[in-house]
Amino acid sequence: EPEVTQTPSHQVTQMGQEVILRCVPISNHLYFYWYRQILGQKVEFLVSFYNNEISEKSEIFDDQFSVERPDGSNFTLKIRSTKLEDSAMYFCASSHNEQFFGPGTRLTVL
Amino acid sequence: AQRVTQPEKLLSVFKGAPVELKCNYSYSGSPELFWYVQYSRQRLQLLLRHISRESIKGFTADLNKGETSFHLKKPFAQEEDSAMYYCALSRHNQGGKLIFGQGTELSVKP
């Protein structure tokens, strides 16, 4: 059964550094999403992407964040200058009807 | 405001006992409601959605628009049901973001 994959599983970075989190959605899906979950808190929507553009974004998704689908298979989330409070699990999801989630990337900002 | 509330952080029951995980929502319009489950060390996966009206792994959930609730029930809990359960909502269209509750950890003791 096809699955959403994410790399890396764990990323440690210094505050102020740029990180790129990578996702490979399920191949025939048209909608892509990023969510995050800070430890002990709820899963929060960041951004959705359809037809090569952002379709919706949350207040969290400020100018420090960007998404890209560079090659028709990968879907990336870039954080330009990480802050301590960006430490969280980041989940990618894709959907046709139902949203399927990846295993997550744990981002630790020191 | 769009919100999902799961009042219990932890629910502990014995094997064979009935289970009810509570979920209330606030949404202007007619949302679609979901239950997602995350077993230990696994990804978030869809358990059931209100429009399908299915019973999955013995779980059912009925949408009560009057009480704005979507409680998850199972008459006889099994140890393998132990997991984190998240209630979520989205708008009815394809591609809608999911709004999650805080999650309830279900622990089924032998």
Coordinates of C-alpha atoms in Angstrom, one line a residue:
Chain A
E1 CA 0.0 0.0 0.0
P2 CA 1.4 3.4 -0.9
E3 CA 2.5 5.6 2.0
V4 CA 3.6 9.2 2.5
T5 CA 7.3 9.3 3.4
Q6 CA 9.3 12.0 5.2
T7 CA 13.0 12.6 5.6
P8 CA 14.8 13.0 7.9
S9 CA 13.1 11.4 10.8
H10 CA 15.0 13.7 13.2
Q11 CA 16.7 17.0 12.5
V12 CA 18.8 18.9 15.0
T13 CA 19.7 22.5 14.1
Q14 CA 21.1 25.7 15.7
M15 CA 18.8 28.7 16.1
G16 CA 19.0 30.9 13.1
Q17 CA 19.8 28.1 10.7
E18 CA 17.7 27.2 7.7
V19 CA 16.1 23.7 7.5
I20 CA 14.4 21.9 4.8
L21 CA 12.0 19.1 5.6
R22 CA 11.2 16.7 2.8
C23 CA 8.1 14.7 2.0
V24 CA 7.1 12.4 -0.8
P25 CA 3.3 12.3 -1.1
I26 CA 1.3 9.4 -2.5
S27 CA 1.7 9.6 -6.2
N28 CA -1.9 10.2 -7.5
H29 CA -2.8 12.7 -4.7
L30 CA -3.5 16.3 -5.6
Y31 CA -3.6 18.0 -2.2
F32 CA -0.6 18.3 0.1
Y33 CA -0.3 19.6 3.6
W34 CA 2.0 20.4 6.4
Y35 CA 1.1 20.2 10.1
R36 CA 3.1 20.5 13.2
Q37 CA 2.7 19.3 16.8
I38 CA 4.7 21.0 19.6
L39 CA 5.3 18.5 22.4
G40 CA 2.2 18.2 24.6
Q41 CA 0.0 20.3 22.3
K42 CA -2.4 19.6 19.5
V43 CA -1.7 18.9 15.9
E44 CA -1.9 22.3 14.1
F45 CA -2.4 23.0 10.4
L46 CA 0.4 25.0 8.7
V47 CA -0.3 25.1 5.0
S48 CA -2.1 23.3 2.2
F49 CA -0.9 23.2 -1.4
Y50 CA -2.8 22.4 -4.6
N51 CA -2.1 22.9 -8.3
N52 CA 1.4 24.2 -7.5
E53 CA 0.3 26.9 -5.2
I54 CA -0.6 27.5 -1.6
S55 CA -4.4 27.1 -1.2
E56 CA -4.5 28.0 2.5
K57 CA -2.1 28.9 5.3
S58 CA -2.4 29.5 9.0
E59 CA -1.2 32.4 11.1
I60 CA 1.8 30.2 12.1
F61 CA 2.9 30.1 8.5
D62 CA 4.7 33.4 8.4
D63 CA 7.4 34.7 6.1
Q64 CA 10.0 32.4 7.7
F65 CA 8.2 29.4 6.1
S66 CA 7.9 28.4 2.5
V67 CA 6.8 25.3 0.6
E68 CA 7.8 23.9 -2.7
R69 CA 7.1 21.0 -5.0
P70 CA 10.3 21.1 -6.9
D71 CA 10.1 18.1 -9.1
G72 CA 6.6 16.6 -9.2
S73 CA 7.3 14.1 -6.4
N74 CA 8.9 15.9 -3.5
F75 CA 7.0 18.4 -1.3
T76 CA 9.3 20.4 1.0
L77 CA 8.9 22.8 3.9
K78 CA 11.6 25.3 4.4
I79 CA 12.1 27.3 7.6
R80 CA 14.5 30.1 6.8
S81 CA 15.8 31.1 10.2
T82 CA 14.7 28.6 12.9
K83 CA 13.7 29.7 16.3
L84 CA 13.6 27.7 19.5
E85 CA 9.8 27.6 19.4
D86 CA 9.9 25.9 16.0
S87 CA 10.9 22.7 17.8
A88 CA 8.1 20.3 17.0
M89 CA 7.0 17.2 15.1
Y90 CA 6.3 18.2 11.5
F91 CA 3.8 16.0 9.6
C92 CA 3.3 16.0 5.9
A93 CA 0.0 14.7 4.5
S94 CA -1.5 14.2 1.1
S95 CA -5.0 13.5 0.0
H96 CA -7.3 12.6 -2.8
N97 CA -10.4 12.2 -0.5
E98 CA -8.8 11.1 2.8
Q99 CA -5.7 12.7 4.2
F100 CA -2.8 10.2 4.6
F101 CA -0.1 11.2 7.0
G102 CA 3.6 10.7 6.9
P103 CA 5.6 9.5 10.0
G104 CA 6.8 12.9 10.9
T105 CA 10.1 14.7 11.2
R106 CA 11.1 15.7 14.7
L107 CA 12.8 19.1 14.5
T108 CA 14.9 20.2 17.5
V109 CA 16.2 23.7 17.5
L110 CA 19.0 24.4 20.0
Chain B
A1 CA -14.4 30.1 15.9
Q2 CA -13.5 26.7 14.6
R3 CA -12.5 24.4 17.4
V4 CA -12.4 20.8 18.5
T5 CA -12.5 19.9 22.1
Q6 CA -11.6 16.6 23.6
P7 CA -12.0 17.1 27.4
E8 CA -10.1 14.0 28.5
K9 CA -6.3 13.8 28.1
L10 CA -6.3 10.2 29.4
L11 CA -8.9 7.5 29.6
S12 CA -8.0 4.3 31.3
V13 CA -10.4 1.3 31.2
F14 CA -10.1 -2.5 31.7
K15 CA -10.3 -4.9 28.8
G16 CA -13.9 -5.7 28.0
A17 CA -15.3 -2.5 29.4
P18 CA -17.2 0.0 27.2
V19 CA -15.3 3.0 26.0
E20 CA -16.5 6.5 25.1
L21 CA -14.1 9.2 23.9
K22 CA -15.7 12.6 23.9
C23 CA -15.4 15.2 21.2
N24 CA -17.3 18.5 20.8
Y25 CA -16.8 20.9 18.1
S26 CA -17.5 24.5 17.1
Y27 CA -17.8 25.4 13.4
S28 CA -19.9 27.8 11.4
G29 CA -21.4 25.6 8.6
S30 CA -21.5 21.9 8.2
P31 CA -18.2 20.3 8.8
E32 CA -17.0 16.8 8.1
L33 CA -15.9 15.0 11.3
F34 CA -13.2 12.4 11.7
W35 CA -11.5 10.3 14.3
Y36 CA -7.8 9.6 13.7
V37 CA -5.7 7.1 15.8
Q38 CA -2.0 7.0 16.4
Y39 CA -0.7 3.7 17.8
S40 CA 2.6 3.6 19.6
R41 CA 5.5 4.5 17.2
Q42 CA 3.1 4.6 14.2
R43 CA 1.7 7.4 12.1
L44 CA -1.6 9.1 12.3
Q45 CA -4.2 7.1 10.5
L46 CA -7.9 7.7 9.8
L47 CA -10.1 5.5 12.0
L48 CA -13.5 6.7 10.7
R49 CA -15.4 9.6 9.3
H50 CA -19.0 10.6 9.9
I51 CA -20.1 10.5 6.3
S52 CA -19.2 6.9 5.9
R53 CA -21.1 5.8 8.9
E54 CA -19.0 2.6 9.2
S55 CA -17.9 0.7 12.2
I56 CA -14.1 0.2 12.2
K57 CA -12.4 -2.2 14.6
G58 CA -15.7 -2.1 16.6
F59 CA -15.7 1.6 17.0
T60 CA -18.6 3.8 16.0
A61 CA -19.2 7.6 16.2
D62 CA -22.4 9.4 15.6
L63 CA -22.6 13.1 14.6
N64 CA -25.0 14.9 16.9
K65 CA -25.5 18.3 15.3
G66 CA -27.7 19.5 18.2
E67 CA -25.0 18.9 20.8
T68 CA -22.2 19.5 18.3
S69 CA -20.6 16.3 19.4
F70 CA -19.0 13.3 17.7
H71 CA -18.2 10.9 20.5
L72 CA -16.3 7.7 19.7
K73 CA -17.6 4.5 21.2
K74 CA -16.8 0.9 21.5
P75 CA -18.8 -1.6 23.6
F76 CA -15.9 -3.9 24.6
A77 CA -12.4 -2.4 24.7
Q78 CA -9.4 -4.5 23.7
E79 CA -5.8 -4.1 24.8
E80 CA -4.8 -3.4 21.2
D81 CA -7.1 -0.3 21.3
S82 CA -4.5 1.5 23.5
A83 CA -3.4 4.5 21.5
M84 CA -3.9 8.3 21.1
Y85 CA -7.2 9.2 19.5
Y86 CA -7.7 12.6 17.8
C87 CA -11.0 14.1 16.8
A88 CA -10.8 16.4 13.8
L89 CA -13.0 18.4 11.5
S90 CA -12.7 19.9 8.1
R91 CA -15.0 21.6 5.6
H92 CA -16.8 19.3 3.2
N93 CA -14.8 20.2 0.1
Q94 CA -11.8 18.3 -1.0
G95 CA -8.5 19.7 0.2
G96 CA -9.8 21.2 3.4
K97 CA -7.4 21.5 6.3
L98 CA -8.0 19.4 9.4
I99 CA -8.6 21.0 12.7
F100 CA -7.6 18.7 15.5
G101 CA -8.6 18.3 19.1
Q102 CA -5.9 17.9 21.8
G103 CA -6.2 14.1 21.7
T104 CA -7.2 11.5 24.2
E105 CA -4.8 8.7 25.3
L106 CA -6.7 5.5 25.7
S107 CA -5.1 2.9 27.9
V108 CA -6.8 -0.5 28.1
K109 CA -5.6 -2.6 31.0
P110 CA -5.7 -6.4 31.0

